[in-house]
Amino acid sequence: MFIEASCFPFIEELQETWGVIRSEFDAVQHETIPYLENDLYTGEWDVFPFLFFEKEFKENQIKCPHTWEALQKIPGLVNASFSILREATEVEPHTGFTNQVLRCHLGLDIPHGCAIIVGNVPKRWEEGKCLVFDDTVEHYAYNKSHQDRGVLLLDFKK
């Protein structure tokens, strides 16, 4: 289930800073690591983590100071990373780990041929715009393009 992004006051400011976040993403997108749940996808899904269940990735935060500054303004932030679906990657249908958080994707680099489906509702990411959804609803994503798809992925407490 998608949720109207305008319901969350921090979204507007996050979207306003997307250009500088995109610049930092461009600078580090080749310093990623594979997403840890490799049974969820075929292809390559890479991340550049800033925060993962209270574990801070200080070196990454330092490399992307404007992104980290924007993330610190999000109340109840639990997880945050740049997320890259490399070309020809599909994320299998799955559900999230808890109903205590919502997931947000800020579109950074979005080629044609990419989508996310939550429940039965397909959406396409847009550069500079956020999609917010309940990831306890079954969802999946794909990148059928010949380019990488990049978003800032974050979870925040409801």
Coordinates of C-alpha atoms in Angstrom, one line a residue, residues 65-123:
P65 CA 27.8 14.9 4.4
H66 CA 24.8 16.6 2.8
T67 CA 22.9 13.3 2.5
W68 CA 23.7 12.4 6.1
E69 CA 22.6 15.9 7.2
A70 CA 19.3 15.5 5.4
L71 CA 18.8 12.0 6.9
Q72 CA 19.4 13.2 10.5
K73 CA 16.3 15.4 10.1
I74 CA 14.0 12.5 9.6
P75 CA 12.2 11.6 12.9
G76 CA 12.5 7.9 13.8
L77 CA 15.0 7.0 11.2
V78 CA 15.9 3.3 11.4
N79 CA 17.6 2.4 8.2
A80 CA 19.1 4.5 5.3
S81 CA 21.2 3.6 2.3
F82 CA 21.7 4.3 -1.4
S83 CA 20.1 1.4 -3.2
I84 CA 21.1 0.4 -6.7
L85 CA 19.3 -2.1 -8.8
R86 CA 21.8 -2.8 -11.5
E87 CA 20.6 -3.5 -15.0
A88 CA 18.5 -6.6 -15.6
T89 CA 17.8 -7.1 -11.9
E90 CA 14.5 -8.3 -10.3
V91 CA 13.6 -8.3 -6.7
E92 CA 11.3 -11.2 -5.8
P93 CA 7.9 -10.6 -4.1
H94 CA 8.5 -10.3 -0.3
T95 CA 7.3 -8.5 2.8
G96 CA 9.1 -6.3 5.3
F97 CA 10.4 -7.2 8.7
T98 CA 8.1 -5.1 10.9
N99 CA 4.9 -3.1 10.8
Q100 CA 6.5 -0.4 13.0
V101 CA 8.1 1.4 10.1
L102 CA 7.3 2.8 6.7
R103 CA 9.7 2.7 3.7
C104 CA 10.6 5.7 1.6
H105 CA 12.4 5.8 -1.7
L106 CA 13.8 9.1 -3.1
G107 CA 14.3 8.7 -6.8
L108 CA 17.9 9.6 -7.8
D109 CA 18.7 8.0 -11.1
I110 CA 15.7 6.4 -12.8
P111 CA 15.9 4.9 -16.3
H112 CA 12.9 3.7 -18.2
G113 CA 12.0 0.1 -17.6
C114 CA 12.0 0.2 -13.8
A115 CA 9.0 -0.2 -11.5
I116 CA 8.0 -1.2 -8.0
I117 CA 4.7 -3.0 -7.3
V118 CA 3.2 -2.8 -3.8
G119 CA 0.2 -5.1 -3.4
N120 CA -1.1 -5.0 -6.9
V121 CA -0.3 -1.3 -7.5
P122 CA 2.6 -0.5 -9.9
K123 CA 4.5 2.7 -9.6

